[in-house]
mmCIF file of C-alpha atoms and ligand atoms in Angstrom:
data_model
loop_
_atom_site.group_PDB
_atom_site.id
_atom_site.type_symbol
_atom_site.label_atom_id
_atom_site.label_comp_id
_atom_site.label_asym_id
_atom_site.label_seq_id
_atom_site.Cartn_x
_atom_site.Cartn_y
_atom_site.Cartn_z
ATOM 1 C CA MET A 105 -57.966 133.000 109.382
ATOM 2 C CA THR A 106 -58.630 136.318 108.076
ATOM 3 C CA ILE A 107 -56.245 138.330 110.842
ATOM 4 C CA GLY A 108 -53.403 136.488 112.563
ATOM 5 C CA LEU A 109 -51.972 136.425 115.383
ATOM 6 C CA PHE A 110 -48.911 137.423 114.047
ATOM 7 C CA ASP A 111 -47.002 138.051 110.595
ATOM 8 C CA THR A 112 -43.777 136.986 110.382
ATOM 9 C CA HIS A 113 -44.333 136.604 106.628
ATOM 10 C CA THR A 114 -44.564 139.818 105.055
ATOM 11 C CA PRO A 115 -42.207 142.113 106.821
ATOM 12 C CA LEU A 116 -39.565 139.704 105.612
ATOM 13 C CA GLN A 117 -40.930 139.387 101.630
ATOM 14 C CA PRO A 118 -39.226 142.975 100.748
ATOM 15 C CA LEU A 119 -35.196 140.918 102.167
ATOM 16 C CA ARG A 120 -35.698 138.214 100.626
ATOM 17 C CA GLY A 121 -33.210 138.432 97.500
ATOM 18 C CA GLU A 122 -30.952 139.942 100.582
ATOM 19 C CA ILE A 123 -31.771 136.413 102.265
ATOM 20 C CA ASP A 124 -30.962 134.325 99.737
ATOM 21 C CA ASP A 125 -27.742 136.098 98.596
ATOM 22 C CA ALA A 126 -26.412 136.321 102.484
ATOM 23 C CA ILE A 127 -27.615 132.308 102.248
ATOM 24 C CA GLN A 128 -25.055 131.748 99.249
ATOM 25 C CA ARG A 129 -22.498 133.941 100.669
ATOM 26 C CA VAL A 130 -22.117 131.401 103.894
ATOM 27 C CA ILE A 131 -22.394 128.160 101.357
ATOM 28 C CA GLU A 132 -20.022 129.346 99.132
ATOM 29 C CA SER A 133 -17.412 130.660 101.966
ATOM 30 C CA GLU A 134 -17.680 126.744 103.292
ATOM 31 C CA ARG A 135 -17.700 128.258 107.109
ATOM 32 C CA TYR A 136 -20.574 127.057 109.181
ATOM 33 C CA ILE A 137 -19.888 126.972 112.755
ATOM 34 C CA LEU A 138 -17.488 130.551 114.766
ATOM 35 C CA GLY A 139 -17.070 132.064 110.914
ATOM 36 C CA PRO A 140 -16.976 135.701 110.106
ATOM 37 C CA GLU A 141 -20.916 135.772 109.681
ATOM 38 C CA VAL A 142 -21.462 134.944 113.407
ATOM 39 C CA GLY A 143 -18.576 137.542 114.935
ATOM 40 C CA ALA A 144 -20.108 140.582 112.539
ATOM 41 C CA PHE A 145 -23.619 139.698 113.888
ATOM 42 C CA GLU A 146 -22.394 139.523 117.706
ATOM 43 C CA ARG A 147 -20.894 142.974 117.204
ATOM 44 C CA GLU A 148 -23.632 144.339 115.124
ATOM 45 C CA PHE A 149 -26.179 143.137 117.667
ATOM 46 C CA ALA A 150 -24.056 144.249 120.025
ATOM 47 C CA ASP A 151 -23.543 147.651 119.309
ATOM 48 C CA TYR A 152 -27.546 147.693 118.443
ATOM 49 C CA CYS A 153 -27.824 147.133 121.837
ATOM 50 C CA THR A 154 -24.577 149.592 123.099
ATOM 51 C CA ALA A 155 -23.358 146.627 125.009
ATOM 52 C CA GLY A 156 -20.023 146.153 124.840
ATOM 53 C CA TYR A 157 -20.080 142.396 123.214
ATOM 54 C CA GLY A 158 -21.582 140.012 122.220
ATOM 55 C CA VAL A 159 -21.973 136.164 122.170
ATOM 56 C CA GLY A 160 -23.717 134.086 120.017
ATOM 57 C CA VAL A 161 -25.499 131.082 121.438
ATOM 58 C CA ALA A 162 -27.636 128.024 120.435
ATOM 59 C CA ASN A 163 -31.032 129.231 122.043
ATOM 60 C CA GLY A 164 -32.878 131.349 124.250
ATOM 61 C CA THR A 165 -32.737 128.730 126.854
ATOM 62 C CA ASP A 166 -28.575 128.295 126.822
ATOM 63 C CA ALA A 167 -28.413 131.836 126.501
ATOM 64 C CA ILE A 168 -30.050 132.225 130.445
ATOM 65 C CA THR A 169 -28.130 129.013 131.607
ATOM 66 C CA ILE A 170 -24.618 130.138 130.531
ATOM 67 C CA ALA A 171 -25.553 133.902 130.889
ATOM 68 C CA LEU A 172 -25.924 132.879 134.118
ATOM 69 C CA ARG A 173 -22.832 130.921 134.977
ATOM 70 C CA ALA A 174 -20.827 133.512 133.740
ATOM 71 C CA MET A 175 -22.116 135.604 135.992
ATOM 72 C CA GLY A 176 -20.411 133.301 139.081
ATOM 73 C CA VAL A 177 -24.076 131.162 140.070
ATOM 74 C CA GLY A 178 -23.615 127.442 140.788
ATOM 75 C CA SER A 179 -24.848 124.905 143.312
ATOM 76 C CA GLY A 180 -26.043 126.464 146.388
ATOM 77 C CA ASP A 181 -27.025 129.825 145.127
ATOM 78 C CA GLU A 182 -30.919 131.176 144.501
ATOM 79 C CA VAL A 183 -32.308 133.346 141.923
ATOM 80 C CA VAL A 184 -35.335 135.237 141.715
ATOM 81 C CA VAL A 185 -37.913 134.766 138.299
ATOM 82 C CA PRO A 186 -40.870 135.798 137.831
ATOM 83 C CA SER A 187 -43.704 132.629 137.807
ATOM 84 C CA PHE A 188 -45.726 134.797 135.123
ATOM 85 C CA THR A 189 -43.333 134.210 131.873
ATOM 86 C CA PHE A 190 -42.210 131.925 129.176
ATOM 87 C CA TYR A 191 -40.871 128.184 131.174
ATOM 88 C CA ALA A 192 -37.623 129.055 130.105
ATOM 89 C CA SER A 193 -37.314 131.736 131.997
ATOM 90 C CA ALA A 194 -37.215 129.744 134.666
ATOM 91 C CA GLU A 195 -36.153 126.082 133.595
ATOM 92 C CA ALA A 196 -32.752 127.860 132.499
ATOM 93 C CA ILE A 197 -31.726 127.738 136.420
ATOM 94 C CA PRO A 198 -31.260 124.614 137.841
ATOM 95 C CA PRO A 199 -29.145 123.565 135.244
ATOM 96 C CA THR A 200 -26.518 126.441 137.202
ATOM 97 C CA GLY A 201 -27.278 124.610 140.516
ATOM 98 C CA ALA A 202 -29.247 126.938 141.799
ATOM 99 C CA THR A 203 -32.899 127.358 142.648
ATOM 100 C CA PRO A 204 -35.621 129.420 141.242
ATOM 101 C CA VAL A 205 -37.183 131.240 143.664
ATOM 102 C CA PHE A 206 -40.721 133.231 142.524
ATOM 103 C CA CYS A 207 -41.142 136.679 142.688
ATOM 104 C CA ASP A 208 -44.385 138.619 141.529
ATOM 105 C CA ILE A 209 -45.548 141.008 138.851
ATOM 106 C CA ASP A 210 -47.125 144.233 138.705
ATOM 107 C CA PRO A 211 -50.696 142.806 136.199
ATOM 108 C CA ASP A 212 -50.666 145.584 134.961
ATOM 109 C CA THR A 213 -47.455 145.790 133.344
ATOM 110 C CA TYR A 214 -46.819 141.818 133.019
ATOM 111 C CA CYS A 215 -43.217 142.688 134.586
ATOM 112 C CA ILE A 216 -41.493 142.009 138.230
ATOM 113 C CA THR A 217 -40.942 145.225 139.967
ATOM 114 C CA ALA A 218 -38.213 146.203 142.615
ATOM 115 C CA GLU A 219 -41.212 145.393 145.307
ATOM 116 C CA THR A 220 -41.756 142.019 144.214
ATOM 117 C CA VAL A 221 -38.057 141.693 143.995
ATOM 118 C CA ARG A 222 -37.291 142.755 147.304
ATOM 119 C CA ALA A 223 -39.952 140.105 148.889
ATOM 120 C CA ALA A 224 -38.434 137.276 147.570
ATOM 121 C CA LEU A 225 -34.682 138.617 148.354
ATOM 122 C CA THR A 226 -32.376 136.088 150.814
ATOM 123 C CA PRO A 227 -28.997 136.054 151.576
ATOM 124 C CA ARG A 228 -28.256 133.482 149.035
ATOM 125 C CA THR A 229 -29.936 135.519 146.105
ATOM 126 C CA LYS A 230 -27.027 135.639 143.698
ATOM 127 C CA ALA A 231 -28.696 137.493 140.808
ATOM 128 C CA VAL A 232 -32.587 138.247 139.958
ATOM 129 C CA ILE A 233 -33.694 137.753 136.651
ATOM 130 C CA ALA A 234 -35.794 140.364 134.817
ATOM 131 C CA VAL A 235 -37.996 139.567 132.110
ATOM 132 C CA HIS A 236 -38.961 142.112 129.586
ATOM 133 C CA LEU A 237 -41.978 140.488 128.881
ATOM 134 C CA PHE A 238 -44.120 141.125 125.559
ATOM 135 C CA GLY A 239 -41.398 143.888 124.934
ATOM 136 C CA ASN A 240 -42.495 145.866 127.889
ATOM 137 C CA LEU A 241 -39.107 147.008 130.039
ATOM 138 C CA ALA A 242 -38.903 146.018 133.470
ATOM 139 C CA PRO A 243 -37.411 148.801 135.815
ATOM 140 C CA VAL A 244 -33.529 147.255 136.097
ATOM 141 C CA ALA A 245 -32.104 150.158 137.277
ATOM 142 C CA GLU A 246 -34.156 149.770 140.506
ATOM 143 C CA ILE A 247 -33.851 146.383 141.187
ATOM 144 C CA GLN A 248 -30.211 146.401 140.745
ATOM 145 C CA ALA A 249 -30.397 149.513 143.684
ATOM 146 C CA LEU A 250 -31.257 146.631 145.566
ATOM 147 C CA GLY A 251 -27.851 145.735 145.876
ATOM 148 C CA VAL A 252 -28.443 142.135 143.599
ATOM 149 C CA PRO A 253 -27.013 142.219 140.313
ATOM 150 C CA VAL A 254 -29.727 141.896 137.196
ATOM 151 C CA LEU A 255 -29.744 139.236 134.138
ATOM 152 C CA GLU A 256 -32.049 140.944 131.790
ATOM 153 C CA ASP A 257 -34.267 138.126 129.372
ATOM 154 C CA ALA A 258 -34.738 140.319 126.601
ATOM 155 C CA ALA A 259 -36.066 137.221 124.568
ATOM 156 C CA GLN A 260 -39.506 139.132 123.683
ATOM 157 C CA ALA A 261 -38.442 142.983 124.010
ATOM 158 C CA ALA A 262 -36.399 143.297 120.570
ATOM 159 C CA GLY A 263 -36.738 146.822 119.326
ATOM 160 C CA SER A 264 -38.454 147.973 122.614
ATOM 161 C CA VAL A 265 -36.118 151.390 124.140
ATOM 162 C CA SER A 266 -36.883 153.330 127.614
ATOM 163 C CA SER A 267 -35.145 156.266 128.696
ATOM 164 C CA ALA A 268 -32.636 154.462 130.094
ATOM 165 C CA GLY A 269 -31.606 152.704 127.428
ATOM 166 C CA ARG A 270 -32.252 149.466 124.843
ATOM 167 C CA PRO A 271 -32.194 146.175 126.887
ATOM 168 C CA GLY A 272 -29.346 144.561 127.104
ATOM 169 C CA SER A 273 -27.471 147.203 128.340
ATOM 170 C CA LEU A 274 -29.253 147.655 131.162
ATOM 171 C CA GLY A 275 -28.514 145.453 133.367
ATOM 172 C CA ALA A 276 -24.883 142.738 134.499
ATOM 173 C CA ALA A 277 -25.629 140.863 131.433
ATOM 174 C CA ALA A 278 -28.796 140.027 129.106
ATOM 175 C CA THR A 279 -30.165 137.102 126.822
ATOM 176 C CA TRP A 280 -31.693 137.401 123.593
ATOM 177 C CA SER A 281 -33.760 134.573 121.480
ATOM 178 C CA PHE A 282 -34.089 134.318 117.494
ATOM 179 C CA PHE A 283 -36.466 132.539 117.600
ATOM 180 C CA PRO A 284 -38.381 132.608 114.053
ATOM 181 C CA SER A 285 -41.497 134.445 115.697
ATOM 182 C CA LYS A 286 -39.887 136.826 117.548
ATOM 183 C CA ASN A 287 -39.281 140.613 116.808
ATOM 184 C CA LEU A 288 -36.296 139.775 115.358
ATOM 185 C CA GLY A 289 -36.864 136.112 114.134
ATOM 186 C CA ALA A 290 -33.719 133.719 112.637
ATOM 187 C CA PHE A 291 -35.019 130.668 110.119
ATOM 188 C CA GLY A 292 -34.619 127.794 113.458
ATOM 189 C CA ASP A 293 -33.019 128.586 116.112
ATOM 190 C CA GLY A 294 -30.569 131.094 117.563
ATOM 191 C CA GLY A 295 -29.914 133.257 120.842
ATOM 192 C CA MET A 296 -27.168 135.707 122.541
ATOM 193 C CA ILE A 297 -26.049 136.786 125.622
ATOM 194 C CA THR A 298 -24.967 140.775 125.610
ATOM 195 C CA THR A 299 -22.941 142.266 128.785
ATOM 196 C CA SER A 300 -20.275 145.386 128.662
ATOM 197 C CA ASP A 301 -18.312 142.988 131.458
ATOM 198 C CA ILE A 302 -15.610 141.935 129.883
ATOM 199 C CA ASP A 303 -15.391 138.850 132.223
ATOM 200 C CA ILE A 304 -19.005 137.707 131.805
ATOM 201 C CA ALA A 305 -18.428 138.291 127.728
ATOM 202 C CA GLU A 306 -14.760 135.930 128.062
ATOM 203 C CA ARG A 307 -16.578 133.220 130.273
ATOM 204 C CA ALA A 308 -19.960 132.911 127.711
ATOM 205 C CA ARG A 309 -17.651 132.481 125.072
ATOM 206 C CA THR A 310 -15.831 129.698 126.699
ATOM 207 C CA LEU A 311 -18.986 128.359 128.312
ATOM 208 C CA ARG A 312 -20.927 127.840 124.286
ATOM 209 C CA PHE A 313 -17.631 126.024 123.488
ATOM 210 C CA HIS A 314 -17.416 123.039 125.375
ATOM 211 C CA GLY A 315 -15.780 125.031 128.061
ATOM 212 C CA SER A 316 -12.862 125.276 125.963
ATOM 213 C CA HIS A 317 -10.940 128.063 124.088
ATOM 214 C CA ASP A 318 -9.232 125.617 121.708
ATOM 215 C CA LYS A 319 -11.299 122.429 121.481
ATOM 216 C CA VAL A 320 -7.616 121.449 122.899
ATOM 217 C CA THR A 321 -8.020 121.728 126.305
ATOM 218 C CA TYR A 322 -11.035 121.893 128.465
ATOM 219 C CA GLU A 323 -10.935 124.230 131.450
ATOM 220 C CA GLN A 324 -15.023 123.482 132.905
ATOM 221 C CA ILE A 325 -18.350 121.754 132.171
ATOM 222 C CA GLY A 326 -19.347 123.528 128.676
ATOM 223 C CA TYR A 327 -22.101 123.574 126.279
ATOM 224 C CA ASN A 328 -22.070 122.671 122.180
ATOM 225 C CA SER A 329 -23.893 125.995 121.972
ATOM 226 C CA ARG A 330 -23.280 128.606 119.226
ATOM 227 C CA LEU A 331 -25.462 130.845 116.892
ATOM 228 C CA ASP A 332 -24.493 129.279 113.243
ATOM 229 C CA GLU A 333 -23.294 131.100 110.699
ATOM 230 C CA LEU A 334 -26.224 130.390 108.125
ATOM 231 C CA GLN A 335 -28.387 131.834 111.031
ATOM 232 C CA ALA A 336 -26.463 134.892 111.354
ATOM 233 C CA ALA A 337 -25.817 135.703 107.977
ATOM 234 C CA ILE A 338 -29.663 136.129 107.672
ATOM 235 C CA LEU A 339 -30.354 137.968 110.832
ATOM 236 C CA ARG A 340 -27.739 140.554 109.546
ATOM 237 C CA VAL A 341 -30.148 141.291 107.146
ATOM 238 C CA GLN A 342 -32.622 142.175 108.866
ATOM 239 C CA LEU A 343 -31.631 143.707 112.208
ATOM 240 C CA PRO A 344 -30.943 147.161 109.768
ATOM 241 C CA HIS A 345 -34.642 146.833 109.758
ATOM 242 C CA LEU A 346 -35.925 146.193 113.422
ATOM 243 C CA ASP A 347 -36.604 149.640 114.717
ATOM 244 C CA ALA A 348 -38.860 149.800 111.268
ATOM 245 C CA TRP A 349 -40.482 146.989 112.218
ATOM 246 C CA ALA A 350 -40.938 147.993 116.313
ATOM 247 C CA ASP A 351 -42.114 151.427 115.384
ATOM 248 C CA GLY A 352 -44.926 149.347 113.890
ATOM 249 C CA ARG A 353 -46.258 147.189 116.457
ATOM 250 C CA ARG A 354 -46.193 150.439 118.645
ATOM 251 C CA ALA A 355 -48.111 152.559 115.927
ATOM 252 C CA ALA A 356 -50.180 149.076 116.012
ATOM 253 C CA GLY A 357 -50.804 149.506 120.067
ATOM 254 C CA MET A 358 -51.568 153.456 119.561
ATOM 255 C CA HIS A 359 -54.207 151.695 116.897
ATOM 256 C CA TYR A 360 -56.059 149.796 119.237
ATOM 257 C CA THR A 361 -55.849 152.698 122.124
ATOM 258 C CA GLU A 362 -57.366 154.966 119.307
ATOM 259 C CA ALA A 363 -60.398 152.709 118.611
ATOM 260 C CA GLY A 364 -61.064 152.598 122.143
ATOM 261 C CA LEU A 365 -60.352 149.136 122.945
ATOM 262 C CA GLY A 366 -59.466 150.243 126.102
ATOM 263 C CA GLU A 367 -63.568 150.822 126.817
ATOM 264 C CA LEU A 368 -63.437 147.000 126.263
ATOM 265 C CA VAL A 369 -60.778 145.473 127.972
ATOM 266 C CA ARG A 370 -57.750 146.170 129.931
ATOM 267 C CA LEU A 371 -54.579 147.649 127.749
ATOM 268 C CA PRO A 372 -51.185 146.256 128.584
ATOM 269 C CA ALA A 373 -49.596 149.592 130.737
ATOM 270 C CA PRO A 374 -46.398 150.532 128.965
ATOM 271 C CA ALA A 375 -43.744 150.430 131.941
ATOM 272 C CA PRO A 376 -42.827 153.913 133.671
ATOM 273 C CA ALA A 377 -40.195 155.513 130.465
ATOM 274 C CA ALA A 378 -40.561 152.804 128.366
ATOM 275 C CA GLN A 379 -41.237 152.400 124.953
ATOM 276 C CA PRO A 380 -42.431 148.378 124.339
ATOM 277 C CA ALA A 381 -41.798 147.365 120.778
ATOM 278 C CA TRP A 382 -44.920 145.295 121.845
ATOM 279 C CA HIS A 383 -44.276 141.228 120.481
ATOM 280 C CA LEU A 384 -47.231 140.107 122.223
ATOM 281 C CA TYR A 385 -50.327 142.865 122.673
ATOM 282 C CA VAL A 386 -51.793 140.904 125.579
ATOM 283 C CA VAL A 387 -55.255 142.409 126.567
ATOM 284 C CA SER A 388 -57.013 141.470 130.377
ATOM 285 C CA HIS A 389 -60.525 140.767 130.958
ATOM 286 C CA PRO A 390 -62.483 139.027 133.559
ATOM 287 C CA GLU A 391 -64.036 136.112 131.143
ATOM 288 C CA PRO A 392 -61.705 136.033 128.618
ATOM 289 C CA ALA A 393 -63.039 132.928 127.594
ATOM 290 C CA HIS A 394 -65.812 134.933 126.191
ATOM 291 C CA LEU A 395 -63.240 137.287 123.999
ATOM 292 C CA GLU A 396 -61.601 134.247 122.912
ATOM 293 C CA ALA A 397 -65.116 132.868 121.681
ATOM 294 C CA ALA A 398 -65.714 136.275 119.819
ATOM 295 C CA LEU A 399 -63.002 136.542 118.412
ATOM 296 C CA ALA A 400 -62.563 132.589 116.833
ATOM 297 C CA ALA A 401 -66.461 133.492 115.115
ATOM 298 C CA ALA A 402 -64.817 136.555 113.142
ATOM 299 C CA GLN A 403 -62.024 133.775 112.645
ATOM 300 C CA ILE A 404 -59.540 136.494 114.533
ATOM 301 C CA GLY A 405 -56.149 134.534 115.954
ATOM 302 C CA CYS A 406 -55.643 135.140 119.824
ATOM 303 C CA LYS A 407 -53.786 132.813 122.316
ATOM 304 C CA ALA A 408 -53.728 132.293 126.208
ATOM 305 C CA TYR A 409 -50.163 131.983 126.724
ATOM 306 C CA TYR A 410 -49.405 131.328 130.483
ATOM 307 C CA ARG A 411 -52.289 130.126 132.339
ATOM 308 C CA LEU A 412 -50.997 128.476 134.571
ATOM 309 C CA PRO A 413 -47.613 130.173 135.708
ATOM 310 C CA ILE A 414 -44.536 128.238 136.431
ATOM 311 C CA HIS A 415 -44.483 127.869 139.115
ATOM 312 C CA ARG A 416 -48.036 125.671 139.509
ATOM 313 C CA GLN A 417 -45.960 123.466 136.403
ATOM 314 C CA ALA A 418 -45.598 119.761 137.446
ATOM 315 C CA ALA A 419 -42.032 120.202 136.740
ATOM 316 C CA MET A 420 -41.579 122.793 139.108
ATOM 317 C CA ARG A 421 -43.490 121.573 142.023
ATOM 318 C CA THR A 422 -40.535 121.150 144.193
ATOM 319 C CA TRP A 423 -39.988 124.800 144.482
ATOM 320 C CA GLY A 424 -43.317 126.643 143.251
ATOM 321 C CA ASP A 425 -45.155 124.574 146.105
ATOM 322 C CA ASP A 426 -46.483 127.106 148.805
ATOM 323 C CA VAL A 427 -45.687 129.863 146.716
ATOM 324 C CA GLU A 428 -48.391 132.635 146.465
ATOM 325 C CA LEU A 429 -48.266 135.343 144.518
ATOM 326 C CA PRO A 430 -51.563 137.222 143.582
ATOM 327 C CA GLY A 431 -50.575 139.737 140.939
ATOM 328 C CA THR A 432 -49.252 136.345 138.642
ATOM 329 C CA GLU A 433 -52.293 134.229 138.871
ATOM 330 C CA VAL A 434 -54.643 137.615 138.282
ATOM 331 C CA ALA A 435 -52.606 137.370 135.136
ATOM 332 C CA ALA A 436 -52.978 134.412 134.457
ATOM 333 C CA ARG A 437 -56.716 134.478 134.840
ATOM 334 C CA THR A 438 -57.166 136.982 132.940
ATOM 335 C CA HIS A 439 -54.575 137.974 129.998
ATOM 336 C CA LEU A 440 -55.294 136.758 126.205
ATOM 337 C CA ALA A 441 -53.051 137.696 123.422
ATOM 338 C CA ILE A 442 -54.784 139.903 120.268
ATOM 339 C CA PRO A 443 -53.596 140.587 116.413
ATOM 340 C CA MET A 444 -49.601 142.559 116.840
ATOM 341 C CA SER A 445 -47.419 142.369 114.101
ATOM 342 C CA PRO A 446 -45.084 145.517 112.704
ATOM 343 C CA VAL A 447 -47.350 145.656 109.728
ATOM 344 C CA LEU A 448 -50.960 145.095 111.513
ATOM 345 C CA SER A 449 -53.138 148.204 110.065
ATOM 346 C CA ARG A 450 -55.760 150.059 111.405
ATOM 347 C CA VAL A 451 -58.261 148.169 109.129
ATOM 348 C CA GLN A 452 -57.476 145.617 110.753
ATOM 349 C CA VAL A 453 -57.425 146.381 114.200
ATOM 350 C CA ASP A 454 -60.593 148.425 114.019
ATOM 351 C CA GLU A 455 -61.709 144.900 113.083
ATOM 352 C CA VAL A 456 -60.548 142.784 116.274
ATOM 353 C CA VAL A 457 -61.888 145.428 118.066
ATOM 354 C CA ALA A 458 -65.071 145.238 116.038
ATOM 355 C CA ALA A 459 -65.102 141.437 117.251
ATOM 356 C CA ILE A 460 -64.145 142.637 120.994
ATOM 357 C CA ALA A 461 -66.963 145.134 121.191
ATOM 358 C CA THR A 462 -69.863 141.959 120.506
ATOM 359 C CA VAL A 463 -68.577 140.451 124.236
ATOM 360 C CA LYS A 464 -71.464 141.619 126.838
ATOM 361 C CA GLN A 465 -69.492 143.754 129.266
HETATM 362 C C1 PLP B 585 -39.089 135.085 127.874
HETATM 363 C C2 PLP B 585 -38.306 133.939 127.608
HETATM 364 N N1 PLP B 585 -37.289 133.690 127.410
HETATM 365 C C3 PLP B 585 -36.329 133.085 126.877
HETATM 366 C C4 PLP B 585 -37.333 132.427 125.811
HETATM 367 C C5 PLP B 585 -36.118 131.487 125.108
HETATM 368 O O1 PLP B 585 -35.754 131.145 124.092
HETATM 369 P P1 PLP B 585 -35.486 129.839 123.113
HETATM 370 O O2 PLP B 585 -36.622 129.288 122.851
HETATM 371 O O3 PLP B 585 -34.801 130.649 121.678
HETATM 372 O O4 PLP B 585 -34.971 129.134 123.509
HETATM 373 C C6 PLP B 585 -38.370 132.610 124.943
HETATM 374 C C7 PLP B 585 -38.789 131.991 123.874
HETATM 375 O O5 PLP B 585 -39.096 131.293 123.496
HETATM 376 C C8 PLP B 585 -39.111 133.791 125.778
HETATM 377 O O6 PLP B 585 -39.491 134.219 125.751
#
């Protein structure tokens, strides 16, 4: 592979010594679960998001289930969620007792809009999951103006900004994944809930800890879902570099525009007022298989992430049958992720664009 789809290795190389020191620090402390590293990272990450509280959990999927329950979502409720996203955005709803209601996206931004959400609202709607897909930012304020609380699924949006602020501080609460390939990635699984609502934060803190404050008395059926000390220590080393990496991702996006990629394929449109730290750079083309073939021939990575949208997945049949989502169908059929990373150079971008230019228009 001459150019990989992403590069999680190169940006971390200058930090190897600091990361090794952080790992040693945790081993010497002999504190592995819910110790000082998690506490410090929760504060540092919440500050970064300009949110009041951070609650570290085991992964981004648990983060959604726990955050929804902490927001009061339960049996008999409905949660509106896009179908064009990673499966976990919807998978995390049924364990709360609520049912997913799928809404459409704008195929230009790949995000939900106030209009697509409005079409899915019913008197039973308890929350909307606004996925900031590929690093783009869903219009949280416009959706909340419809009168429903928003949970931001910000798993793919670390480092993105908008004139309204940073993801993680825009809705009632937000969820994060630190899966290794994310913009801020751990060396294993990890997740976080950020919120400025102290009640949501407190409920999430209890739910992640078996529904208990002290592991002696148990108030609720909860989860064993904690971010561990080693991952928190590693993430603390990386967090101060997140904005520079995000700038690198934005610069790579600019390079694609300057290299004329927009004349060959449809480029992802930043949502109004958003400066996305592109997690994945996803273009669209009527014949994506032709792009895939051209890129494979040039040994350049690419991937169709969500060819079968969630509402058409077998496990979602109960809630997905009879749902018609035209924007989702277009995006599912035509999208393709091409290389993106904080260190993708102009020379590499030119190579990707040259390979795509070999596809007959
Ligand atoms: C949009 C989105 N939501 C949720 C998740 C779930 O996160 P995790 O894999 O940490 O459970 C991911 C990533 O994997 C994601 O991309």
